[in-house]
Amino acid sequence: MKLPRFIFQTAGLFLGTAALAMLAGCVTQSQTRPLPTVKKADLRRYSGQWYEIARLKNRFQREGESAMAEYKLLSETSASVHNTATTPSGKVRSIEGTATVVPGSNGARLRVKFHGLAALVPASSEGNYWIIALDPGYRSAMVGTPDRKYLWILSREPRLSEATKKAYLKQAESLGFSLQDLVWDPRPAAR
């Protein structure tokens, strides 16, 4: 007995839709679980200068730039932020902002708001700067966002040991960050 063509078309449409739904649902468990942070971060100790060693590619940082951030304590729960980016030709861009500790986070989550036009970009009340790894001596750190779209590896020096880089990358991957768009600082010492 020959089945009508519309049955095959309907079955094909159903199977195709089911396959797409399964693919759309292929998010790893590490991407859906809450992003853990360090247990505690002291903003006073975190303040100071940080070199960006690596980052996930993003819309507000340009390819080939070296970046640095400086935090200056304003109170026990807030700090000024001064980010600078330097192109290979020496051109410098900078932006100012304020970082505020998210209540109940023990300093591990900050809400960073920048001034000027950047102030129009919303920042979640849960924070947009989550400290997910921090050296006990506050010499290196890894920061990300809970949606896993942004990630930075930072150091007090313009370079970081290979062992520390590997440990941070392994941790980031286990937390669900996709590292295929990782951008390394172009300074020779940083790699």
Short mmCIF file of N, CA and C in Angstrom, two decimals:
data_model
loop_
_atom_site.label_atom_id
_atom_site.label_comp_id
_atom_site.label_asym_id
_atom_site.label_seq_id
_atom_site.Cartn_x
_atom_site.Cartn_y
_atom_site.Cartn_z
N MET A 1 0.85 -1.17 0.00
CA MET A 1 0.00 0.00 0.00
C MET A 1 0.90 1.24 0.00
N LYS A 2 0.59 2.17 -0.84
CA LYS A 2 1.36 3.38 -0.96
C LYS A 2 0.74 4.46 -0.09
N LEU A 3 1.57 5.07 0.80
CA LEU A 3 1.08 6.12 1.69
C LEU A 3 1.07 7.46 0.95
N PRO A 4 0.08 8.29 1.27
CA PRO A 4 0.02 9.60 0.63
C PRO A 4 1.27 10.42 0.93
N ARG A 5 1.67 11.26 -0.04
CA ARG A 5 2.89 12.06 0.06
C ARG A 5 2.86 13.00 1.26
N PHE A 6 1.70 13.57 1.60
CA PHE A 6 1.63 14.53 2.70
C PHE A 6 2.02 13.89 4.04
N ILE A 7 1.84 12.58 4.18
CA ILE A 7 2.23 11.91 5.42
C ILE A 7 3.75 11.96 5.56
N PHE A 8 4.46 11.70 4.45
CA PHE A 8 5.93 11.78 4.50
C PHE A 8 6.39 13.22 4.74
N GLN A 9 5.72 14.17 4.11
CA GLN A 9 6.09 15.58 4.31
C GLN A 9 5.85 16.00 5.76
N THR A 10 4.72 15.60 6.31
CA THR A 10 4.39 15.93 7.70
C THR A 10 5.38 15.27 8.65
N ALA A 11 5.69 14.00 8.38
CA ALA A 11 6.65 13.29 9.23
C ALA A 11 8.02 13.94 9.13
N GLY A 12 8.41 14.33 7.91
CA GLY A 12 9.70 15.00 7.71
C GLY A 12 9.75 16.34 8.44
N LEU A 13 8.66 17.10 8.36
CA LEU A 13 8.59 18.38 9.05
C LEU A 13 8.67 18.18 10.56
N PHE A 14 7.95 17.18 11.06
CA PHE A 14 7.97 16.88 12.50
C PHE A 14 9.37 16.48 12.95
N LEU A 15 10.01 15.57 12.21
CA LEU A 15 11.35 15.10 12.58
C LEU A 15 12.37 16.23 12.48
N GLY A 16 12.24 17.06 11.44
CA GLY A 16 13.15 18.21 11.28
C GLY A 16 13.00 19.18 12.43
N THR A 17 11.75 19.47 12.82
CA THR A 17 11.49 20.37 13.94
C THR A 17 12.03 19.78 15.23
N ALA A 18 11.82 18.50 15.43
CA ALA A 18 12.32 17.83 16.63
C ALA A 18 13.85 17.87 16.68
N ALA A 19 14.50 17.66 15.53
CA ALA A 19 15.96 17.71 15.49
C ALA A 19 16.47 19.11 15.81
N LEU A 20 15.82 20.13 15.26
CA LEU A 20 16.22 21.51 15.56
C LEU A 20 16.03 21.82 17.03
N ALA A 21 14.93 21.36 17.60
CA ALA A 21 14.69 21.60 19.02
C ALA A 21 15.76 20.93 19.87
N MET A 22 16.16 19.73 19.47
CA MET A 22 17.20 19.03 20.22
C MET A 22 18.52 19.77 20.11
N LEU A 23 18.85 20.25 18.89
CA LEU A 23 20.10 20.99 18.71
C LEU A 23 20.08 22.29 19.50
N ALA A 24 18.94 22.97 19.49
CA ALA A 24 18.84 24.23 20.24
C ALA A 24 19.00 23.98 21.74
N GLY A 25 18.59 22.81 22.17
CA GLY A 25 18.70 22.46 23.58
C GLY A 25 20.05 21.90 23.96
N CYS A 26 20.96 21.81 22.99
CA CYS A 26 22.29 21.26 23.27
C CYS A 26 23.17 22.29 23.95
N VAL A 27 22.80 22.67 25.12
CA VAL A 27 23.61 23.56 25.94
C VAL A 27 24.17 22.69 27.05
N THR A 28 25.46 22.80 27.25
CA THR A 28 26.07 21.93 28.25
C THR A 28 25.54 22.28 29.64
N GLN A 29 25.60 21.32 30.51
CA GLN A 29 25.14 21.53 31.88
C GLN A 29 25.93 22.66 32.53
N SER A 30 27.22 22.79 32.19
CA SER A 30 28.04 23.84 32.80
C SER A 30 27.60 25.23 32.35
N GLN A 31 26.92 25.33 31.19
CA GLN A 31 26.45 26.63 30.73
C GLN A 31 25.11 27.02 31.37
N THR A 32 24.37 26.06 31.85
CA THR A 32 23.06 26.36 32.41
C THR A 32 23.09 26.50 33.93
N ARG A 33 24.10 25.93 34.56
CA ARG A 33 24.15 26.06 36.02
C ARG A 33 24.68 27.46 36.37
N PRO A 34 24.36 27.95 37.55
CA PRO A 34 24.84 29.27 37.96
C PRO A 34 26.37 29.33 37.94
N LEU A 35 26.89 30.48 37.58
CA LEU A 35 28.34 30.66 37.54
C LEU A 35 28.87 30.86 38.96
N PRO A 36 29.75 29.98 39.42
CA PRO A 36 30.29 30.16 40.77
C PRO A 36 31.35 31.27 40.79
N THR A 37 31.43 31.93 41.90
CA THR A 37 32.46 32.96 42.10
C THR A 37 33.36 32.53 43.25
N VAL A 38 34.41 33.29 43.46
CA VAL A 38 35.24 33.04 44.64
C VAL A 38 34.37 33.30 45.87
N LYS A 39 34.75 32.72 47.00
CA LYS A 39 33.93 32.88 48.21
C LYS A 39 33.92 34.31 48.72
N LYS A 40 35.08 35.00 48.56
CA LYS A 40 35.18 36.35 49.06
C LYS A 40 36.27 37.09 48.31
N ALA A 41 36.02 38.37 48.04
CA ALA A 41 37.04 39.23 47.44
C ALA A 41 37.03 40.56 48.20
N ASP A 42 38.19 40.98 48.63
CA ASP A 42 38.35 42.23 49.36
C ASP A 42 38.64 43.34 48.36
N LEU A 43 37.71 44.27 48.20
CA LEU A 43 37.85 45.34 47.21
C LEU A 43 39.09 46.19 47.48
N ARG A 44 39.44 46.34 48.74
CA ARG A 44 40.64 47.11 49.08
C ARG A 44 41.88 46.42 48.48
N ARG A 45 41.99 45.11 48.63
CA ARG A 45 43.13 44.37 48.09
C ARG A 45 43.04 44.23 46.57
N TYR A 46 41.83 44.20 46.04
CA TYR A 46 41.63 44.06 44.59
C TYR A 46 41.99 45.36 43.87
N SER A 47 41.87 46.48 44.56
CA SER A 47 42.19 47.78 43.95
C SER A 47 43.64 47.81 43.49
N GLY A 48 43.87 48.64 42.49
CA GLY A 48 45.20 48.76 41.90
C GLY A 48 45.14 48.48 40.42
N GLN A 49 46.30 48.25 39.85
CA GLN A 49 46.41 48.07 38.40
C GLN A 49 46.38 46.60 38.01
N TRP A 50 45.65 46.30 36.93
CA TRP A 50 45.57 44.96 36.37
C TRP A 50 45.87 45.02 34.88
N TYR A 51 46.69 44.07 34.41
CA TYR A 51 46.93 43.91 32.98
C TYR A 51 46.01 42.82 32.45
N GLU A 52 45.44 43.07 31.29
CA GLU A 52 44.63 42.04 30.65
C GLU A 52 45.58 41.09 29.92
N ILE A 53 45.53 39.82 30.26
CA ILE A 53 46.36 38.81 29.62
C ILE A 53 45.60 38.18 28.45
N ALA A 54 44.32 37.93 28.65
CA ALA A 54 43.48 37.35 27.61
C ALA A 54 42.03 37.74 27.87
N ARG A 55 41.23 37.67 26.82
CA ARG A 55 39.80 37.98 26.92
C ARG A 55 39.06 37.24 25.83
N LEU A 56 37.77 37.05 26.05
CA LEU A 56 36.93 36.60 24.96
C LEU A 56 36.66 37.81 24.07
N LYS A 57 36.67 37.58 22.78
CA LYS A 57 36.40 38.65 21.82
C LYS A 57 35.06 39.28 22.17
N ASN A 58 35.02 40.63 22.13
CA ASN A 58 33.79 41.32 22.47
C ASN A 58 33.64 42.57 21.60
N ARG A 59 32.50 43.22 21.70
CA ARG A 59 32.18 44.33 20.81
C ARG A 59 32.80 45.66 21.23
N PHE A 60 33.31 45.77 22.43
CA PHE A 60 33.83 47.06 22.87
C PHE A 60 35.35 47.10 23.01
N GLN A 61 36.02 46.00 22.73
CA GLN A 61 37.48 46.01 22.72
C GLN A 61 37.94 45.63 21.32
N ARG A 62 38.93 46.32 20.82
CA ARG A 62 39.39 46.13 19.45
C ARG A 62 40.52 45.11 19.37
N GLU A 63 40.59 44.47 18.23
CA GLU A 63 41.66 43.51 17.95
C GLU A 63 43.02 44.21 18.02
N GLY A 64 44.00 43.57 18.61
CA GLY A 64 45.35 44.09 18.63
C GLY A 64 45.66 45.08 19.73
N GLU A 65 44.69 45.42 20.55
CA GLU A 65 44.92 46.38 21.63
C GLU A 65 45.42 45.68 22.89
N SER A 66 46.28 46.36 23.63
CA SER A 66 46.67 45.94 24.97
C SER A 66 45.80 46.71 25.94
N ALA A 67 45.27 46.04 26.94
CA ALA A 67 44.36 46.71 27.87
C ALA A 67 44.84 46.60 29.30
N MET A 68 44.50 47.64 30.05
CA MET A 68 44.80 47.68 31.49
C MET A 68 43.60 48.29 32.20
N ALA A 69 43.45 47.93 33.46
CA ALA A 69 42.38 48.51 34.29
C ALA A 69 42.99 48.93 35.62
N GLU A 70 42.52 50.05 36.12
CA GLU A 70 42.96 50.50 37.43
C GLU A 70 41.74 50.77 38.30
N TYR A 71 41.74 50.18 39.47
CA TYR A 71 40.66 50.34 40.44
C TYR A 71 41.20 51.16 41.61
N LYS A 72 40.46 52.20 42.00
CA LYS A 72 40.82 53.00 43.17
C LYS A 72 39.66 52.98 44.13
N LEU A 73 39.94 52.56 45.35
CA LEU A 73 38.92 52.41 46.38
C LEU A 73 38.25 53.75 46.68
N LEU A 74 36.93 53.78 46.63
CA LEU A 74 36.16 54.96 47.02
C LEU A 74 35.55 54.77 48.40
N SER A 75 35.12 53.53 48.67
CA SER A 75 34.56 53.15 49.98
C SER A 75 34.78 51.65 50.12
N GLU A 76 34.28 51.07 51.19
CA GLU A 76 34.44 49.62 51.38
C GLU A 76 33.69 48.82 50.31
N THR A 77 32.72 49.46 49.63
CA THR A 77 31.91 48.73 48.67
C THR A 77 31.93 49.34 47.26
N SER A 78 32.80 50.31 47.01
CA SER A 78 32.85 50.87 45.65
C SER A 78 34.26 51.34 45.30
N ALA A 79 34.53 51.35 44.01
CA ALA A 79 35.84 51.77 43.50
C ALA A 79 35.64 52.47 42.16
N SER A 80 36.51 53.43 41.89
CA SER A 80 36.51 54.01 40.54
C SER A 80 37.24 53.04 39.63
N VAL A 81 36.87 53.07 38.35
CA VAL A 81 37.48 52.18 37.36
C VAL A 81 38.01 53.06 36.23
N HIS A 82 39.25 52.82 35.84
CA HIS A 82 39.85 53.53 34.71
C HIS A 82 40.44 52.46 33.79
N ASN A 83 39.78 52.22 32.65
CA ASN A 83 40.26 51.24 31.67
C ASN A 83 40.96 51.96 30.54
N THR A 84 42.11 51.45 30.12
CA THR A 84 42.82 52.00 28.97
C THR A 84 43.14 50.88 27.99
N ALA A 85 43.13 51.23 26.73
CA ALA A 85 43.51 50.30 25.66
C ALA A 85 44.49 51.03 24.75
N THR A 86 45.57 50.34 24.42
CA THR A 86 46.61 50.92 23.58
C THR A 86 46.76 50.10 22.31
N THR A 87 46.69 50.78 21.16
CA THR A 87 46.85 50.11 19.87
C THR A 87 48.33 49.85 19.62
N PRO A 88 48.67 48.97 18.68
CA PRO A 88 50.08 48.74 18.36
C PRO A 88 50.81 50.02 17.92
N SER A 89 50.08 51.00 17.36
CA SER A 89 50.71 52.26 16.94
C SER A 89 50.89 53.24 18.10
N GLY A 90 50.36 52.89 19.28
CA GLY A 90 50.52 53.73 20.45
C GLY A 90 49.33 54.62 20.78
N LYS A 91 48.28 54.57 19.99
CA LYS A 91 47.07 55.36 20.27
C LYS A 91 46.37 54.77 21.50
N VAL A 92 45.96 55.66 22.42
CA VAL A 92 45.34 55.22 23.68
C VAL A 92 43.88 55.65 23.73
N ARG A 93 43.03 54.71 24.11
CA ARG A 93 41.62 55.00 24.39
C ARG A 93 41.41 54.70 25.87
N SER A 94 40.51 55.45 26.52
CA SER A 94 40.23 55.15 27.92
C SER A 94 38.78 55.44 28.24
N ILE A 95 38.33 54.85 29.33
CA ILE A 95 36.96 55.05 29.80
C ILE A 95 36.96 54.97 31.32
N GLU A 96 36.10 55.77 31.93
CA GLU A 96 36.00 55.83 33.39
C GLU A 96 34.65 55.25 33.83
N GLY A 97 34.65 54.70 35.01
CA GLY A 97 33.42 54.16 35.55
C GLY A 97 33.50 53.94 37.04
N THR A 98 32.48 53.26 37.56
CA THR A 98 32.42 52.94 38.98
C THR A 98 32.03 51.48 39.14
N ALA A 99 32.71 50.79 40.04
CA ALA A 99 32.40 49.41 40.38
C ALA A 99 31.81 49.39 41.78
N THR A 100 30.66 48.75 41.93
CA THR A 100 30.00 48.65 43.22
C THR A 100 29.78 47.18 43.57
N VAL A 101 30.12 46.81 44.79
CA VAL A 101 29.94 45.44 45.24
C VAL A 101 28.45 45.11 45.30
N VAL A 102 28.07 43.97 44.75
CA VAL A 102 26.69 43.50 44.82
C VAL A 102 26.44 43.00 46.24
N PRO A 103 25.41 43.54 46.93
CA PRO A 103 25.13 43.09 48.29
C PRO A 103 24.96 41.57 48.38
N GLY A 104 25.54 41.00 49.41
CA GLY A 104 25.42 39.56 49.64
C GLY A 104 26.42 38.71 48.86
N SER A 105 27.31 39.34 48.07
CA SER A 105 28.24 38.57 47.24
C SER A 105 29.63 38.44 47.87
N ASN A 106 29.83 39.00 49.06
CA ASN A 106 31.14 38.99 49.72
C ASN A 106 32.23 39.60 48.83
N GLY A 107 31.85 40.56 48.02
CA GLY A 107 32.80 41.25 47.16
C GLY A 107 33.15 40.52 45.88
N ALA A 108 32.60 39.34 45.65
CA ALA A 108 32.96 38.53 44.49
C ALA A 108 32.21 38.93 43.22
N ARG A 109 31.16 39.73 43.36
CA ARG A 109 30.41 40.22 42.19
C ARG A 109 30.33 41.73 42.27
N LEU A 110 30.67 42.37 41.16
CA LEU A 110 30.62 43.82 41.08
C LEU A 110 29.66 44.24 39.98
N ARG A 111 29.06 45.39 40.19
CA ARG A 111 28.23 46.02 39.16
C ARG A 111 29.06 47.20 38.65
N VAL A 112 29.55 47.08 37.42
CA VAL A 112 30.40 48.11 36.84
C VAL A 112 29.59 48.92 35.84
N LYS A 113 29.57 50.23 36.06
CA LYS A 113 28.88 51.17 35.16
C LYS A 113 29.91 52.18 34.69
N PHE A 114 29.95 52.38 33.36
CA PHE A 114 30.87 53.36 32.80
C PHE A 114 30.14 54.66 32.53
N HIS A 115 30.90 55.74 32.42
CA HIS A 115 30.34 57.07 32.22
C HIS A 115 30.19 57.36 30.72
N GLY A 116 29.58 58.49 30.41
CA GLY A 116 29.38 58.89 29.03
C GLY A 116 28.31 58.05 28.35
N LEU A 117 28.46 57.83 27.05
CA LEU A 117 27.49 57.04 26.30
C LEU A 117 27.40 55.61 26.82
N ALA A 118 28.50 55.10 27.37
CA ALA A 118 28.51 53.73 27.89
C ALA A 118 27.54 53.57 29.07
N ALA A 119 27.16 54.68 29.70
CA ALA A 119 26.21 54.62 30.81
C ALA A 119 24.84 54.13 30.35
N LEU A 120 24.58 54.21 29.05
CA LEU A 120 23.30 53.76 28.51
C LEU A 120 23.19 52.23 28.48
N VAL A 121 24.33 51.55 28.56
CA VAL A 121 24.32 50.09 28.56
C VAL A 121 23.90 49.61 29.94
N PRO A 122 22.82 48.82 30.01
CA PRO A 122 22.35 48.38 31.32
C PRO A 122 23.31 47.39 31.98
N ALA A 123 23.37 47.45 33.29
CA ALA A 123 24.17 46.50 34.08
C ALA A 123 23.23 45.83 35.07
N SER A 124 23.24 44.52 35.06
CA SER A 124 22.36 43.74 35.92
C SER A 124 22.58 44.07 37.40
N SER A 125 21.52 44.06 38.16
CA SER A 125 21.65 44.28 39.60
C SER A 125 22.43 43.13 40.25
N GLU A 126 22.51 41.98 39.56
CA GLU A 126 23.29 40.84 40.05
C GLU A 126 24.78 41.01 39.77
N GLY A 127 25.12 42.05 39.00
CA GLY A 127 26.51 42.32 38.67
C GLY A 127 26.88 41.85 37.29
N ASN A 128 27.82 42.55 36.68
CA ASN A 128 28.31 42.20 35.35
C ASN A 128 29.82 41.95 35.37
N TYR A 129 30.36 41.73 36.55
CA TYR A 129 31.79 41.51 36.75
C TYR A 129 31.91 40.51 37.89
N TRP A 130 31.97 39.24 37.54
CA TRP A 130 32.01 38.18 38.54
C TRP A 130 33.43 37.64 38.65
N ILE A 131 34.00 37.71 39.82
CA ILE A 131 35.36 37.20 40.04
C ILE A 131 35.24 35.69 40.26
N ILE A 132 35.69 34.93 39.26
CA ILE A 132 35.52 33.48 39.32
C ILE A 132 36.80 32.75 39.72
N ALA A 133 37.91 33.46 39.70
CA ALA A 133 39.18 32.90 40.21
C ALA A 133 40.02 34.07 40.70
N LEU A 134 40.71 33.86 41.80
CA LEU A 134 41.52 34.92 42.38
C LEU A 134 42.67 34.30 43.15
N ASP A 135 43.87 34.66 42.76
CA ASP A 135 45.06 34.20 43.46
C ASP A 135 44.99 34.69 44.91
N PRO A 136 45.37 33.87 45.89
CA PRO A 136 45.31 34.29 47.29
C PRO A 136 46.08 35.58 47.57
N GLY A 137 47.13 35.83 46.80
CA GLY A 137 47.91 37.05 46.97
C GLY A 137 47.41 38.21 46.12
N TYR A 138 46.27 38.03 45.46
CA TYR A 138 45.68 39.06 44.59
C TYR A 138 46.66 39.46 43.48
N ARG A 139 47.38 38.47 42.92
CA ARG A 139 48.34 38.71 41.84
C ARG A 139 47.73 38.39 40.48
N SER A 140 46.71 37.55 40.42
CA SER A 140 46.04 37.23 39.16
C SER A 140 44.58 36.93 39.46
N ALA A 141 43.76 37.07 38.42
CA ALA A 141 42.32 36.86 38.59
C ALA A 141 41.71 36.46 37.26
N MET A 142 40.54 35.85 37.34
CA MET A 142 39.74 35.57 36.16
C MET A 142 38.34 36.08 36.45
N VAL A 143 37.81 36.86 35.51
CA VAL A 143 36.52 37.52 35.68
C VAL A 143 35.63 37.15 34.50
N GLY A 144 34.35 36.94 34.77
CA GLY A 144 33.43 36.62 33.69
C GLY A 144 32.04 37.13 33.99
N THR A 145 31.14 36.84 33.06
CA THR A 145 29.73 37.19 33.24
C THR A 145 28.93 35.89 33.30
N PRO A 146 27.82 35.90 34.02
CA PRO A 146 27.05 34.67 34.21
C PRO A 146 26.50 34.07 32.93
N ASP A 147 26.36 34.87 31.86
CA ASP A 147 25.89 34.32 30.58
C ASP A 147 27.02 33.70 29.76
N ARG A 148 28.25 33.74 30.29
CA ARG A 148 29.45 33.16 29.68
C ARG A 148 29.86 33.84 28.37
N LYS A 149 29.39 35.06 28.11
CA LYS A 149 29.76 35.79 26.89
C LYS A 149 31.04 36.59 27.06
N TYR A 150 31.39 36.93 28.28
CA TYR A 150 32.56 37.76 28.54
C TYR A 150 33.47 37.05 29.55
N LEU A 151 34.77 37.15 29.28
CA LEU A 151 35.76 36.52 30.15
C LEU A 151 37.06 37.30 30.02
N TRP A 152 37.71 37.57 31.14
CA TRP A 152 39.01 38.23 31.16
C TRP A 152 39.93 37.48 32.11
N ILE A 153 41.17 37.32 31.70
CA ILE A 153 42.22 36.80 32.57
C ILE A 153 43.14 37.98 32.84
N LEU A 154 43.36 38.28 34.12
CA LEU A 154 44.07 39.49 34.53
C LEU A 154 45.28 39.15 35.39
N SER A 155 46.25 40.04 35.37
CA SER A 155 47.44 39.87 36.19
C SER A 155 47.97 41.23 36.63
N ARG A 156 48.63 41.27 37.76
CA ARG A 156 49.26 42.52 38.22
C ARG A 156 50.48 42.85 37.38
N GLU A 157 51.04 41.86 36.72
CA GLU A 157 52.21 42.03 35.85
C GLU A 157 51.76 41.83 34.40
N PRO A 158 52.54 42.33 33.43
CA PRO A 158 52.12 42.17 32.03
C PRO A 158 52.29 40.75 31.50
N ARG A 159 52.59 39.81 32.33
CA ARG A 159 52.70 38.40 31.92
C ARG A 159 52.15 37.52 33.04
N LEU A 160 51.92 36.28 32.69
CA LEU A 160 51.37 35.31 33.63
C LEU A 160 52.04 33.98 33.34
N SER A 161 52.33 33.21 34.36
CA SER A 161 53.01 31.93 34.15
C SER A 161 52.14 31.00 33.31
N GLU A 162 52.80 30.12 32.57
CA GLU A 162 52.09 29.15 31.74
C GLU A 162 51.17 28.27 32.60
N ALA A 163 51.65 27.87 33.76
CA ALA A 163 50.85 27.01 34.64
C ALA A 163 49.56 27.71 35.07
N THR A 164 49.66 28.99 35.42
CA THR A 164 48.47 29.74 35.84
C THR A 164 47.52 29.93 34.67
N LYS A 165 48.05 30.26 33.49
CA LYS A 165 47.20 30.41 32.30
C LYS A 165 46.45 29.11 32.02
N LYS A 166 47.16 28.00 32.03
CA LYS A 166 46.54 26.70 31.74
C LYS A 166 45.46 26.38 32.78
N ALA A 167 45.74 26.66 34.05
CA ALA A 167 44.75 26.39 35.10
C ALA A 167 43.49 27.24 34.89
N TYR A 168 43.67 28.52 34.57
CA TYR A 168 42.51 29.39 34.34
C TYR A 168 41.71 28.94 33.11
N LEU A 169 42.41 28.58 32.04
CA LEU A 169 41.71 28.13 30.83
C LEU A 169 40.92 26.85 31.10
N LYS A 170 41.53 25.94 31.83
CA LYS A 170 40.84 24.68 32.17
C LYS A 170 39.60 24.97 33.02
N GLN A 171 39.73 25.86 34.00
CA GLN A 171 38.58 26.22 34.83
C GLN A 171 37.49 26.90 34.01
N ALA A 172 37.88 27.83 33.14
CA ALA A 172 36.90 28.54 32.31
C ALA A 172 36.13 27.57 31.43
N GLU A 173 36.83 26.64 30.82
CA GLU A 173 36.18 25.66 29.96
C GLU A 173 35.22 24.78 30.76
N SER A 174 35.64 24.38 31.97
CA SER A 174 34.77 23.53 32.80
C SER A 174 33.52 24.29 33.26
N LEU A 175 33.60 25.63 33.29
CA LEU A 175 32.45 26.44 33.69
C LEU A 175 31.53 26.77 32.52
N GLY A 176 31.89 26.33 31.31
CA GLY A 176 31.01 26.53 30.16
C GLY A 176 31.38 27.69 29.26
N PHE A 177 32.54 28.29 29.45
CA PHE A 177 32.98 29.36 28.55
C PHE A 177 33.54 28.72 27.28
N SER A 178 33.14 29.25 26.13
CA SER A 178 33.67 28.80 24.85
C SER A 178 34.94 29.59 24.58
N LEU A 179 36.06 28.91 24.49
CA LEU A 179 37.34 29.59 24.37
C LEU A 179 37.82 29.73 22.93
N GLN A 180 36.98 29.41 21.97
CA GLN A 180 37.40 29.50 20.57
C GLN A 180 37.65 30.94 20.13
N ASP A 181 37.04 31.92 20.78
CA ASP A 181 37.25 33.32 20.43
C ASP A 181 38.14 34.04 21.46
N LEU A 182 39.02 33.30 22.09
CA LEU A 182 39.92 33.89 23.07
C LEU A 182 40.97 34.74 22.36
N VAL A 183 41.16 35.95 22.86
CA VAL A 183 42.13 36.90 22.30
C VAL A 183 43.21 37.11 23.35
N TRP A 184 44.46 36.90 22.98
CA TRP A 184 45.58 37.10 23.89
C TRP A 184 46.10 38.51 23.75
N ASP A 185 46.58 39.07 24.83
CA ASP A 185 47.19 40.39 24.81
C ASP A 185 48.37 40.35 23.83
N PRO A 186 48.48 41.36 22.96
CA PRO A 186 49.54 41.32 21.95
C PRO A 186 50.95 41.62 22.46
N ARG A 187 51.08 42.08 23.72
CA ARG A 187 52.43 42.32 24.25
C ARG A 187 53.19 41.02 24.26
N PRO A 188 54.41 40.99 23.75
CA PRO A 188 55.18 39.73 23.73
C PRO A 188 55.31 39.08 25.09
N ALA A 189 55.43 39.88 26.15
CA ALA A 189 55.61 39.32 27.50
C ALA A 189 54.35 38.64 28.01
N ALA A 190 53.18 39.00 27.47
CA ALA A 190 51.93 38.47 27.97
C ALA A 190 51.69 37.04 27.54
N ARG A 191 52.27 36.61 26.45
CA ARG A 191 52.01 35.26 25.95
C ARG A 191 53.00 34.32 26.51
#
